[in-house]
Coordinates of C-alpha atoms and ligand atoms in Angstrom, one line a residue:
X1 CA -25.6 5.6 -13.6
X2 CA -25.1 6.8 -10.3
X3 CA -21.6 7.4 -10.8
X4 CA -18.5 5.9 -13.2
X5 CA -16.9 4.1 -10.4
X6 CA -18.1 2.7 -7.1
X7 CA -15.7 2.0 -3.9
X8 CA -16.2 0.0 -1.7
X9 CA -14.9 1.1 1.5
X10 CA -13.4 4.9 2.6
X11 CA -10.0 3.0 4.1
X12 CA -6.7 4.4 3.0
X13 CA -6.7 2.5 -0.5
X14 CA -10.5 2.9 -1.3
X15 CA -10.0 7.1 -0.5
X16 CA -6.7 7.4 -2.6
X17 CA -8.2 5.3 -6.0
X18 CA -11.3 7.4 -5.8
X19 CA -9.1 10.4 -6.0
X20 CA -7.2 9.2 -8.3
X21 CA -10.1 8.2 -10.6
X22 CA -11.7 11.5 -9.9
X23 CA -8.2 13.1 -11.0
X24 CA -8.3 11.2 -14.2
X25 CA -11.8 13.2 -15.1
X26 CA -14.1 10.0 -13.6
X27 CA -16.6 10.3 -11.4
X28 CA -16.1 8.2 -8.1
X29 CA -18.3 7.5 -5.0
X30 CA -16.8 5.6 -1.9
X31 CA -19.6 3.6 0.0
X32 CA -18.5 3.0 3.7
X33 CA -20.2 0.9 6.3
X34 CA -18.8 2.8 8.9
X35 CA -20.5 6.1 10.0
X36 CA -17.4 7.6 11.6
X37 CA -13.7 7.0 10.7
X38 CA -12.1 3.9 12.1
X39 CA -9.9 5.4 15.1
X40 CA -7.7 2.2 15.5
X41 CA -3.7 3.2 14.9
X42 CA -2.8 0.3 12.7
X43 CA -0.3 1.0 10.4
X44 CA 2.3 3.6 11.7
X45 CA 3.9 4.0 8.4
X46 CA 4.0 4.0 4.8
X47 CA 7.0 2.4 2.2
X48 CA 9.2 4.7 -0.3
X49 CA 6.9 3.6 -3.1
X50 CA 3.4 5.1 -1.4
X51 CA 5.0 8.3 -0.1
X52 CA 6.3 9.5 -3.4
X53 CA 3.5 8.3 -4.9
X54 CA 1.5 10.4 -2.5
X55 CA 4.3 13.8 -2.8
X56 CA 3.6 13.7 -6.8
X57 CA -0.1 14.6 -5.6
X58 CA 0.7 17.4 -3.8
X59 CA 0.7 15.5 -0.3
X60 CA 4.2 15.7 0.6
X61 CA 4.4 18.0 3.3
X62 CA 1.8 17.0 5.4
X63 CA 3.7 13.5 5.1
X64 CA 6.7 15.5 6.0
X65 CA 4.9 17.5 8.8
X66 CA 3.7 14.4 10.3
X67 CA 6.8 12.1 10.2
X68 CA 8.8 13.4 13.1
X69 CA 6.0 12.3 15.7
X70 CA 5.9 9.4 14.2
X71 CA 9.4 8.4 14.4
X72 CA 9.6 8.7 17.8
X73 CA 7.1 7.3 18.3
X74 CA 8.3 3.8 16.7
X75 CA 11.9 4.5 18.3
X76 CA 9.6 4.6 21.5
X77 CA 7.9 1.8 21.0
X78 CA 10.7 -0.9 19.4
X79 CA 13.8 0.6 21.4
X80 CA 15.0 2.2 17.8
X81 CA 15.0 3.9 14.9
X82 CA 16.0 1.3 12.7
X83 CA 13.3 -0.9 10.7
X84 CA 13.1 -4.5 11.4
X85 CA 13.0 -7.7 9.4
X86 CA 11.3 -10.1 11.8
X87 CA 11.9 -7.8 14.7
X88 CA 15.9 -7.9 13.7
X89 CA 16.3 -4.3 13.9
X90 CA 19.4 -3.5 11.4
X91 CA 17.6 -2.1 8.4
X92 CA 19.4 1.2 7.6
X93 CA 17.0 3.8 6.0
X94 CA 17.8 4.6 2.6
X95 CA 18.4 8.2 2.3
X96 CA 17.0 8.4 -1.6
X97 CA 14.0 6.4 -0.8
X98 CA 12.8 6.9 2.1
X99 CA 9.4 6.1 3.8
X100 CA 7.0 8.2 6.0
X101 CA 6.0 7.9 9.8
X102 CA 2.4 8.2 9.9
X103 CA -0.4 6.7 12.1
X104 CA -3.0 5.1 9.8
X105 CA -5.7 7.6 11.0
X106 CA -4.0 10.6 10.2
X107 CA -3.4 9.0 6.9
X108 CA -6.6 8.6 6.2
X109 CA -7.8 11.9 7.2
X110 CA -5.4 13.4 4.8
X111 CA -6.1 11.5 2.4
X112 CA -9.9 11.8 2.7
X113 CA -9.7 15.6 2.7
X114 CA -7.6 14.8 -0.5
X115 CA -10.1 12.9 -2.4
X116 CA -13.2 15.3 -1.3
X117 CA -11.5 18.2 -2.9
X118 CA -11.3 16.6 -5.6
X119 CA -14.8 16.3 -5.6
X120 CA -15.0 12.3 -4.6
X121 CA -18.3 11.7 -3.0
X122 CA -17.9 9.3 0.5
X123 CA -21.3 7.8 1.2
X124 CA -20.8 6.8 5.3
X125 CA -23.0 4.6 7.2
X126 CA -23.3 2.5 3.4
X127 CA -22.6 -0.5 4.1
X128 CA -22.6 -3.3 0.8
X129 CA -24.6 -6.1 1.4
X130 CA -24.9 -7.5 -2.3
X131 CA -23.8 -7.4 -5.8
X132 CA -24.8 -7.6 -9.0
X133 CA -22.6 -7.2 -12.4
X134 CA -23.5 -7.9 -16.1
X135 CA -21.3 -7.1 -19.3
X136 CA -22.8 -3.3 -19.2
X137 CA -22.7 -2.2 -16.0
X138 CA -22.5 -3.1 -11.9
X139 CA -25.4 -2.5 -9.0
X140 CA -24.7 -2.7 -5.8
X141 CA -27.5 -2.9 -2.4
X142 CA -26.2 -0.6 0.1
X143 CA -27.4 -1.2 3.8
X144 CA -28.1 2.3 5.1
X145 CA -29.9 4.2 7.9
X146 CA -33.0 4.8 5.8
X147 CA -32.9 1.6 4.5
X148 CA -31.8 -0.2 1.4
X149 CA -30.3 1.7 -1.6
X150 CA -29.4 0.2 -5.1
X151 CA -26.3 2.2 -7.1
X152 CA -25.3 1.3 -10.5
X153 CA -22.1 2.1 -12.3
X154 CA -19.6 1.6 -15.0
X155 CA -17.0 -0.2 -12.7
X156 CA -16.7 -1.7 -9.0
X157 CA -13.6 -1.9 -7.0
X158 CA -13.9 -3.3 -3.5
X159 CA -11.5 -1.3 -1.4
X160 CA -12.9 -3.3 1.7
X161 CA -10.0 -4.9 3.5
X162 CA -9.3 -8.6 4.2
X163 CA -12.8 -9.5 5.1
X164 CA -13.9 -8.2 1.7
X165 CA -17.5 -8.3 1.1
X166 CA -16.9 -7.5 -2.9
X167 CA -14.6 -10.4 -3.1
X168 CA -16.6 -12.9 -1.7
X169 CA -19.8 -11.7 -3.3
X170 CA -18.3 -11.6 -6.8
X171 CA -17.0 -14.9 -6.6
X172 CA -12.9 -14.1 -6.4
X173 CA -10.7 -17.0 -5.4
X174 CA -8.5 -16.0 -2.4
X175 CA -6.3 -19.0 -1.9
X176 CA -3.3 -18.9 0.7
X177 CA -1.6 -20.6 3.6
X178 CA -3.4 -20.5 7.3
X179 CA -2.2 -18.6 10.1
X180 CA 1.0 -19.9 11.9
X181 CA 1.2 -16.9 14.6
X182 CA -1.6 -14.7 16.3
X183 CA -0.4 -12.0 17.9
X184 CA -2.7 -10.1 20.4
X185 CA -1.5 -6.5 21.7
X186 CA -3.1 -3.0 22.7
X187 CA -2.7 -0.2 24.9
X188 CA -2.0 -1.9 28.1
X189 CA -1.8 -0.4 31.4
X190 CA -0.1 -3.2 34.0
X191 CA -0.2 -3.6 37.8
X192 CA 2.8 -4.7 38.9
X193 CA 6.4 -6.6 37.5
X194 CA 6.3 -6.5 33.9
X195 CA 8.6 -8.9 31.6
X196 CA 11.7 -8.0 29.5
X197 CA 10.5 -7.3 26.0
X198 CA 12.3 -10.6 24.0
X199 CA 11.7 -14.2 22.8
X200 CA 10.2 -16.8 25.7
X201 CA 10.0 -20.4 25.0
X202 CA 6.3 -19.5 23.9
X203 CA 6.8 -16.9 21.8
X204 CA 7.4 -13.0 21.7
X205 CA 6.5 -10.3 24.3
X206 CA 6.9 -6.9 23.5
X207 CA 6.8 -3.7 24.8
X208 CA 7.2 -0.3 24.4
X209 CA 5.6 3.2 25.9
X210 CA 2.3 1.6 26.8
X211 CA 2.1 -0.3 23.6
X212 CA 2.2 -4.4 24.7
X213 CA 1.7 -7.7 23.2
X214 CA 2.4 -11.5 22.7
X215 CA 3.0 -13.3 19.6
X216 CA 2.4 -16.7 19.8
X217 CA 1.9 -19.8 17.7
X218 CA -2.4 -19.5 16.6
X219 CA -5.1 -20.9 18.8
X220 CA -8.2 -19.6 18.6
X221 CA -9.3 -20.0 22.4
X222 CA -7.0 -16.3 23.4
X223 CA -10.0 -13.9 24.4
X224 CA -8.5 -10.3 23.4
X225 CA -9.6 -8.7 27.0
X226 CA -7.0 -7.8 29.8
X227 CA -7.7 -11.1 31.7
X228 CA -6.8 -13.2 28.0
X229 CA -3.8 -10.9 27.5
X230 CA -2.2 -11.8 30.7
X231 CA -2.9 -15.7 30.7
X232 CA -1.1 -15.3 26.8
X233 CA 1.6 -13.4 28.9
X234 CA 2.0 -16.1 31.5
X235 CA 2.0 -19.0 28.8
X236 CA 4.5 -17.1 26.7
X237 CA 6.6 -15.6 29.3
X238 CA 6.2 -17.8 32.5
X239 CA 5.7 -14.7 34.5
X240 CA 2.1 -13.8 36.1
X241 CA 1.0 -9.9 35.6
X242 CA -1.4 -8.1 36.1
X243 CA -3.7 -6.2 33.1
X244 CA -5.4 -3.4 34.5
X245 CA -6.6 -2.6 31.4
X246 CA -6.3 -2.9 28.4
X247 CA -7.3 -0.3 24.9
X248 CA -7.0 -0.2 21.3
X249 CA -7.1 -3.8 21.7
X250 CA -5.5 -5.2 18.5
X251 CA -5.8 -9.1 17.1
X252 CA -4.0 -10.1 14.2
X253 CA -2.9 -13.4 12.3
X254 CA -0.2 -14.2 9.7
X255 CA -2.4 -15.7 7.4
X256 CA -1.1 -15.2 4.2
X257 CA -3.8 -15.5 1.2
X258 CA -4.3 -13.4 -2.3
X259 CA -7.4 -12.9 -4.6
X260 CA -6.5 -15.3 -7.7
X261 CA -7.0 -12.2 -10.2
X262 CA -7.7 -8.4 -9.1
X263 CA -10.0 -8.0 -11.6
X264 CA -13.3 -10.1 -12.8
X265 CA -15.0 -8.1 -15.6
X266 CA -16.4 -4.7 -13.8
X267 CA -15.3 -5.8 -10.8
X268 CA -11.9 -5.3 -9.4
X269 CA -10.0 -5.6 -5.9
X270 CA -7.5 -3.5 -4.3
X271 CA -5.3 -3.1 -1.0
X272 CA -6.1 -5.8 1.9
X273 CA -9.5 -6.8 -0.2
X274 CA -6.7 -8.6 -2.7
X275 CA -4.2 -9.4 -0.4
X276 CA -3.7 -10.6 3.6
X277 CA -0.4 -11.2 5.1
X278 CA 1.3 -10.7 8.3
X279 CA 1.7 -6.7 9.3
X280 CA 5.6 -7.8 10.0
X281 CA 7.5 -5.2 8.1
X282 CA 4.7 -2.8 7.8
X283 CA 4.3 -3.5 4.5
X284 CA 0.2 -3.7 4.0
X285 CA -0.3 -0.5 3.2
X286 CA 2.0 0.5 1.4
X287 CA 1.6 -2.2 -0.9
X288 CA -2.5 -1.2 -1.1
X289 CA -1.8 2.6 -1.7
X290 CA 0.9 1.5 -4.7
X291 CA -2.7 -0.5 -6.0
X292 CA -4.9 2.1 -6.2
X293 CA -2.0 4.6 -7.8
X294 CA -1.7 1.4 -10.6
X295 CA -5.3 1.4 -10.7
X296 CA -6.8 4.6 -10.9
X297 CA -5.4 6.3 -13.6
X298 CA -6.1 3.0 -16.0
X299 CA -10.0 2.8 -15.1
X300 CA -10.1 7.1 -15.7
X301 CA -8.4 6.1 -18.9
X302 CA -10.9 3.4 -19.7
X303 CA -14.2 5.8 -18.6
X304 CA -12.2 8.0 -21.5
X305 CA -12.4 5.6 -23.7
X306 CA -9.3 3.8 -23.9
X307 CA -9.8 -0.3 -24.5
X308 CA -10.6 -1.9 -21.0
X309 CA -8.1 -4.7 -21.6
X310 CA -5.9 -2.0 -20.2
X311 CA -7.2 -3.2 -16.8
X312 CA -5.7 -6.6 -17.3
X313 CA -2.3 -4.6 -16.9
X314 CA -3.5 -4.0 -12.9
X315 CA -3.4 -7.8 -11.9
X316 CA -0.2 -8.4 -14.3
X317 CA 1.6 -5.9 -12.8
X318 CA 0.2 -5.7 -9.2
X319 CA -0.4 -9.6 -8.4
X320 CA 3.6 -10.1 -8.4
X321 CA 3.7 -7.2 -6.1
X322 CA 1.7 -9.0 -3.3
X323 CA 3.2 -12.0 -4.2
X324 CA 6.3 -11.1 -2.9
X325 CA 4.8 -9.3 -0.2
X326 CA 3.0 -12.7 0.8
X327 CA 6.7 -14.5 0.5
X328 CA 8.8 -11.9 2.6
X329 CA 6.2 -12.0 5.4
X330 CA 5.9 -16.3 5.3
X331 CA 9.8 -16.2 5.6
X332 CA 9.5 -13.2 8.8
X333 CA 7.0 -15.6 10.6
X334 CA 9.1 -18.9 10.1
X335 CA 11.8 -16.5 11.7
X336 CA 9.4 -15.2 14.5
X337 CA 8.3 -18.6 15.7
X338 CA 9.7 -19.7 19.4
X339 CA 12.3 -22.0 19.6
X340 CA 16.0 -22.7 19.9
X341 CA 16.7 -23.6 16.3
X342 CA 14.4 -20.3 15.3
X343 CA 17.0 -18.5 17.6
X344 CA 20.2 -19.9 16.1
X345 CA 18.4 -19.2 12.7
X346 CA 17.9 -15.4 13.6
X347 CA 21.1 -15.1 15.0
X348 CA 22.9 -15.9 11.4
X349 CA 19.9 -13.5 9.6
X350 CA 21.2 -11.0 11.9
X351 CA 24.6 -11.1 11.1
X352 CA 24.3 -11.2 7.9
X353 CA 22.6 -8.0 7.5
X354 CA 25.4 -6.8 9.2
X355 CA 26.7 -6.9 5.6
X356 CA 25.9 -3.5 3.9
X357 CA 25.4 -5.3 0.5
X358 CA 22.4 -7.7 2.8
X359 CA 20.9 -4.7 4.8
X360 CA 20.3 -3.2 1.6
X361 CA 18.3 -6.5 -0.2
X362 CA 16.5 -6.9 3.1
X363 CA 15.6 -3.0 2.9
X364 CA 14.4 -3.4 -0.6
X365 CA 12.8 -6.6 0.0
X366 CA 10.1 -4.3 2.4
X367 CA 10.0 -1.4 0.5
X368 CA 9.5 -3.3 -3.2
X369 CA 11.6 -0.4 -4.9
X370 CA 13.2 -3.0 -6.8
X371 CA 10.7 -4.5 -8.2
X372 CA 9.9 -4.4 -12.0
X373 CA 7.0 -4.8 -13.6
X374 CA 6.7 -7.0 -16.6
X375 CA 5.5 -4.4 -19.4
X376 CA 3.9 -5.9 -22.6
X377 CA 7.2 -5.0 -24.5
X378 CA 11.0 -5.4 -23.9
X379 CA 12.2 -3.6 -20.4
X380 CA 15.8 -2.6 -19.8
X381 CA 17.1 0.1 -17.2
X382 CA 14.5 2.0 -15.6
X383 CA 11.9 1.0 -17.7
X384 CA 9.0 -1.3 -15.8
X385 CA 10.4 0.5 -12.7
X386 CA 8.4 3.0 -9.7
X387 CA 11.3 6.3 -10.5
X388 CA 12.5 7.8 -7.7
X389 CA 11.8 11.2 -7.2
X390 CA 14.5 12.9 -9.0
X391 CA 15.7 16.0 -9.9
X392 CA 15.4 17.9 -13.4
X393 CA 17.5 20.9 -14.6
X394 CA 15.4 22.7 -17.4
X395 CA 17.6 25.2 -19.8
X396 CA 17.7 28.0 -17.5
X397 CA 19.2 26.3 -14.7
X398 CA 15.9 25.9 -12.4
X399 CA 15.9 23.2 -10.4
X400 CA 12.6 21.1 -9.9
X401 CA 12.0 17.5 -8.6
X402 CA 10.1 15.1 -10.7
X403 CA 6.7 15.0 -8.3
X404 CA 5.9 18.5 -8.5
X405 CA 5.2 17.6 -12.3
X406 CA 2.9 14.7 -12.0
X407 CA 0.5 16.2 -9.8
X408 CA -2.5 16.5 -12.1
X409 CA -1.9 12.6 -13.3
X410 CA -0.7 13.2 -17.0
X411 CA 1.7 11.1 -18.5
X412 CA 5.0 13.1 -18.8
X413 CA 8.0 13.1 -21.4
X414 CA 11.1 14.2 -20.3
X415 CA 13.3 15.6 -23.5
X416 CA 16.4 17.5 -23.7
X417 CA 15.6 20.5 -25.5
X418 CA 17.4 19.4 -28.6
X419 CA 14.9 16.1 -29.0
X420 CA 11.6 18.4 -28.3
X421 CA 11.1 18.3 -32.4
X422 CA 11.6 14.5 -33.0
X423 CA 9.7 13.6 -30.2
X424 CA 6.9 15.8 -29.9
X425 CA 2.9 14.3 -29.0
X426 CA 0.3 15.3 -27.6
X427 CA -0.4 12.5 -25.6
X428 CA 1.3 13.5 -22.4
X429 CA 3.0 16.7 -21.0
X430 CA 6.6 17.3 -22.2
X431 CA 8.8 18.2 -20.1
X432 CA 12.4 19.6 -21.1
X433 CA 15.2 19.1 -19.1
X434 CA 19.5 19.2 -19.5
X435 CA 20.1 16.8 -17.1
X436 CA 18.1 13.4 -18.1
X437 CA 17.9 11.5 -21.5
X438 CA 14.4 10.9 -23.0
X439 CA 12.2 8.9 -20.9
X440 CA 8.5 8.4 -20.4
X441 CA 6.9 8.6 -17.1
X442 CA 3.4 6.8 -16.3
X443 CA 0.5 9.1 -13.9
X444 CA 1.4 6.3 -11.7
X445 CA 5.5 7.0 -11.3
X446 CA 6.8 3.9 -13.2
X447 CA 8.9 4.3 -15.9
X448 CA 7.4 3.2 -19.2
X449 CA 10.2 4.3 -21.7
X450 CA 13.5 5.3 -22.0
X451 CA 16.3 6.3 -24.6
X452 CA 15.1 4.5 -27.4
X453 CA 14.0 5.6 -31.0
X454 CA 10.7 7.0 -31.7
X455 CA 9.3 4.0 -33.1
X456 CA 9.4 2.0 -29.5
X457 CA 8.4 5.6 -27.9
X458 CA 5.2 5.4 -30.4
X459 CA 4.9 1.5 -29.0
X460 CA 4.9 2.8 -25.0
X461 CA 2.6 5.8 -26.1
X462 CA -0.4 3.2 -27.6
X463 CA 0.0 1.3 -24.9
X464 CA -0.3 3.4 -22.0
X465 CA -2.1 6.8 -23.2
X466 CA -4.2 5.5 -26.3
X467 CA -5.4 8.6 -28.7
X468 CA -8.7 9.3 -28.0
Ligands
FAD1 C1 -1.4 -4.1 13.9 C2 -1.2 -3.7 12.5 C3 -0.1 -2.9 12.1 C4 0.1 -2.6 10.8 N1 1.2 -1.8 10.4 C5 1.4 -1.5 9.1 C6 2.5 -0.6 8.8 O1 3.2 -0.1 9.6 N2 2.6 -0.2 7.5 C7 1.8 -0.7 6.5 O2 2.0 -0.4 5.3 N3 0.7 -1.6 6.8 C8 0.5 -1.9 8.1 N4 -0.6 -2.7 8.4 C9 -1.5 -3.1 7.4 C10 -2.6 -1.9 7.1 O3 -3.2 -1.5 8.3 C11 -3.6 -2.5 6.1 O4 -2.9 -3.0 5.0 C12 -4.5 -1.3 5.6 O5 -5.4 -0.9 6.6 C13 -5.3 -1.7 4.4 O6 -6.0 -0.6 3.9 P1 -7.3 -0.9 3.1 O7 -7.9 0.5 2.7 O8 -7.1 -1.9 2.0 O9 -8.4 -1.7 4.1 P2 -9.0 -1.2 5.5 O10 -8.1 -0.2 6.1 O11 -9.3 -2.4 6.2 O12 -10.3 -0.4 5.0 C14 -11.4 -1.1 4.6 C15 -12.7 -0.2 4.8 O13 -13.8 -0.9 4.2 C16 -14.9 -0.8 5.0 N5 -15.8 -1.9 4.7 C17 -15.6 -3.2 4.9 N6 -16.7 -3.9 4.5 C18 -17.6 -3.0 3.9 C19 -18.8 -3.1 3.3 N7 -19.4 -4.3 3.1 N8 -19.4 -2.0 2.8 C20 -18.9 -0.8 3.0 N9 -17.7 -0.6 3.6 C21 -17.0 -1.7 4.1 C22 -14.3 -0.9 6.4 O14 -15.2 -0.3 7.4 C23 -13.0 -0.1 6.2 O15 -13.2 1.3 6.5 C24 -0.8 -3.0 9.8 C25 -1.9 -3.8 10.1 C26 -2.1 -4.1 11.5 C27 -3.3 -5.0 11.9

């Protein structure tokens, strides 16, 4: 075997599960087609759920470092600080979870010097042109400089966004809805009278800094080059410009479509590779990161020796995740399309987030903090839940948050010091503290237990950390 686990792709959400494999004792190599880093600035952000995911690895403050820019830069571009549902801009941040300002790039260069000291191997200029997998193992024939090169392993995830090679190769079924918008956009330098940034009878122009676009309902014939950008400008706005040029061009649909399982023997899919949808909301890749943290630590747990029905857990828990992702962004473009009865629609969205109680669902709607997964036994409270990133008191007063004890992706067990005794293993780390009941924690942040007996504590250990 060339290694435990191949990626497929050195993106965002192929770099973090190969660290997180690696992290979990696995050996991990990322194949990427590309022989330099992508430099487009996608994303400019990531959810609560990915940035405390990424602060209980020890990547905190570089997320904080970075996040300043990066906010004004959105407030720069959209007019505000607030977050937008549809571009309604009324969601108020919320203080105990909030997300990070980051340009994808800088993501990914964090998080590749992440995974390489971990000792992850990324293979550049790889590119995966086929696919084999039997009940024993996976190859894969990588298209490189020197020529072809075959790679076997235990397990294959293809980490290789919404085009995905893996997923088509391996014969996943990625059913969906078709696009209803297209939006076309880029660094755009004009000559000339510009349009107000708004709604048109065509559709959406937007700008801000030198950041412009049109969102429009899809048709295929919209060249992205400066002369197509400013007939889509004219058709959407009325008003002739002038594109002088035009960089960073960017060309995006709504489609909205997701693998029918994430996993297909040795073969598994994760971040855009799984699921496409609409980047309304910014919600992509956060929702890919929060994968590869639910995958990662299960296929190092597996490559232990733990049963690999383990990784049925992944789609069980993570398919419902997209799938509300998918139905948040559907409802965003219904709102987003031109219109007079789409206006009188957003009008009455808008005023109701003015209601706190609203603001708040629509906030959790994007950042999934809500959500609960469905665990293979009872779930009350916390349990089946991403924890926040609270803080523990231990006997002697010292204050610690809960990340800076998940950073070698261990289970943990929080005990008062009284129940230390009755609950002891040595499954996990245990972790006393005054302040908390008993609860168990997951490498990935979601919370697998909590104040029961030890009999339904014994129940969360088997399933989640096995004994070897
Ligand atoms: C304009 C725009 C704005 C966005 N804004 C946000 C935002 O603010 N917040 C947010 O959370 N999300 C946002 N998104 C979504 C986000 O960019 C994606 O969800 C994210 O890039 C997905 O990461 P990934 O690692 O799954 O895939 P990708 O980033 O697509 O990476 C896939 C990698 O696989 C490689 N690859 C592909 N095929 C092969 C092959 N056959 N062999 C080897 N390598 C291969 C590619 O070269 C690439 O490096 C936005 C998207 C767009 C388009």
């Amino acid at each position: 075997m060339d290694a435990d686990v191949i990626v497929v792709g050195a993106g965002p959400v192929g770099l973090l599960l190969a660290a997180e494999v690696r992290l979990g004792g696995g050996r991990a190599v990322v194949l990427e087609r590309l022989a330099e880093p992508a430099p487009e600035r996608k994303a400019r952000g990531i959810g609560a759920l990915a940035t405390e995911a990424l602060w209980r690895r020890g990547l905190g403050p570089q997320l904080e470092a970075a996040d300043p820019e990066g906010a004004r830069d959105f407030a720069r571009d959209h007019g505000t600080e607030l977050g937008h549902f549809a571009d309604i801009h009324k969601l108020v941040p919320d203080p105990l979870r909030r997300g990070t300002k980051i340009w994808q790039p800088d993501l990914e260069r964090l998080l590749t010097a992440h995974a390489e000291a971990l000792g992850v191997r990324i293979l550049r200029g790889h590119e995966v042109v086929a696919v084999e997998a039997d009940a024993d193992q996976v190859t894969v024939v990588a298209k490189t400089f020197e020529g072809e090169q075959r790679l076997c392993a235990d397990y294959l995830v293809g980490c290789d966004g919404g085009r995905s090679t893996v997923r088509k190769l391996a014969g996943f079924g990625f059913p969906g809805t078709p696009a209803l918008l297209r939006t076309i956009a880029g660094e755009v330098r004009f000559g000339g009278a510009v349009p107000e940034s708004g709604r048109y009878a065509g559709g959406t122009f937007q700008r801000g800094g030198s950041l412009a676009g049109v969102t429009e309902p899809a048709r295929e014939d919209v060249p992205v080059t400066a002369a197509g950008l400013a007939t889509a400008i004219r058709r959407v706005t009325g008003t002739d410009v002038v594109v002088e040029d035009l960089r960073e061009p960017r060309d995006f649909t709504d489609q909205a479509r997701q693998a029918d399982t994430y996993r297909r023997g040795r073969v598994l899919l994760a971040g855009d590779a799984a699921h496409v949808h609409s980047p309304s909301g910014g919600q992509g890749l956060n929702l890919g990161l929060v994968d590869a943290m639910n995958l990662g630590w299960k296929l190092a747990a597996v490559l232990r020796g733990a049963a690999p029905a383990l990784l049925d857990t992944y789609t069980r828990e993570r398919h419902p995740a997209a799938e509300a992702v998918l139905r948040n962004t559907r409802a965003q473009s219904a709102l987003l399309a031109p219109g007079p009865h789409v206006d009188a629609l957003r009008d009455i969205v808008g005023e109701l987030m003015d209601i706190p109680a609203v603001n708040r669902y629509f906030g959790e709607l994007l950042s999934g903090v809500d959500q609960r997964y469905e665990l293979p036994y009872p779930t009350t409270g916390p349990v089946g839940r991403h924890s926040p990133d609270v803080e523990l008191v231990d006997e002697h007063g010292v204050r610690t948050r809960l990340h800076e004890h998940l950073r070698t992706g261990r289970g943990l067990l929080v005990v008062t010091p009284e129940q230390r005794v009755n609950y002891a293993t040595d499954r996990v780390r245990i972790l006393t503290a005054t302040n908390t009941g008993p609860w168990l924690v997951r490498p990935d942040g979601v919370v697998a237990w909590a104040e029961g007996d030890r009999q339904s504590l014994e129940v969360a250990l088997d399933t989640w950390f096995p004994a070897g």
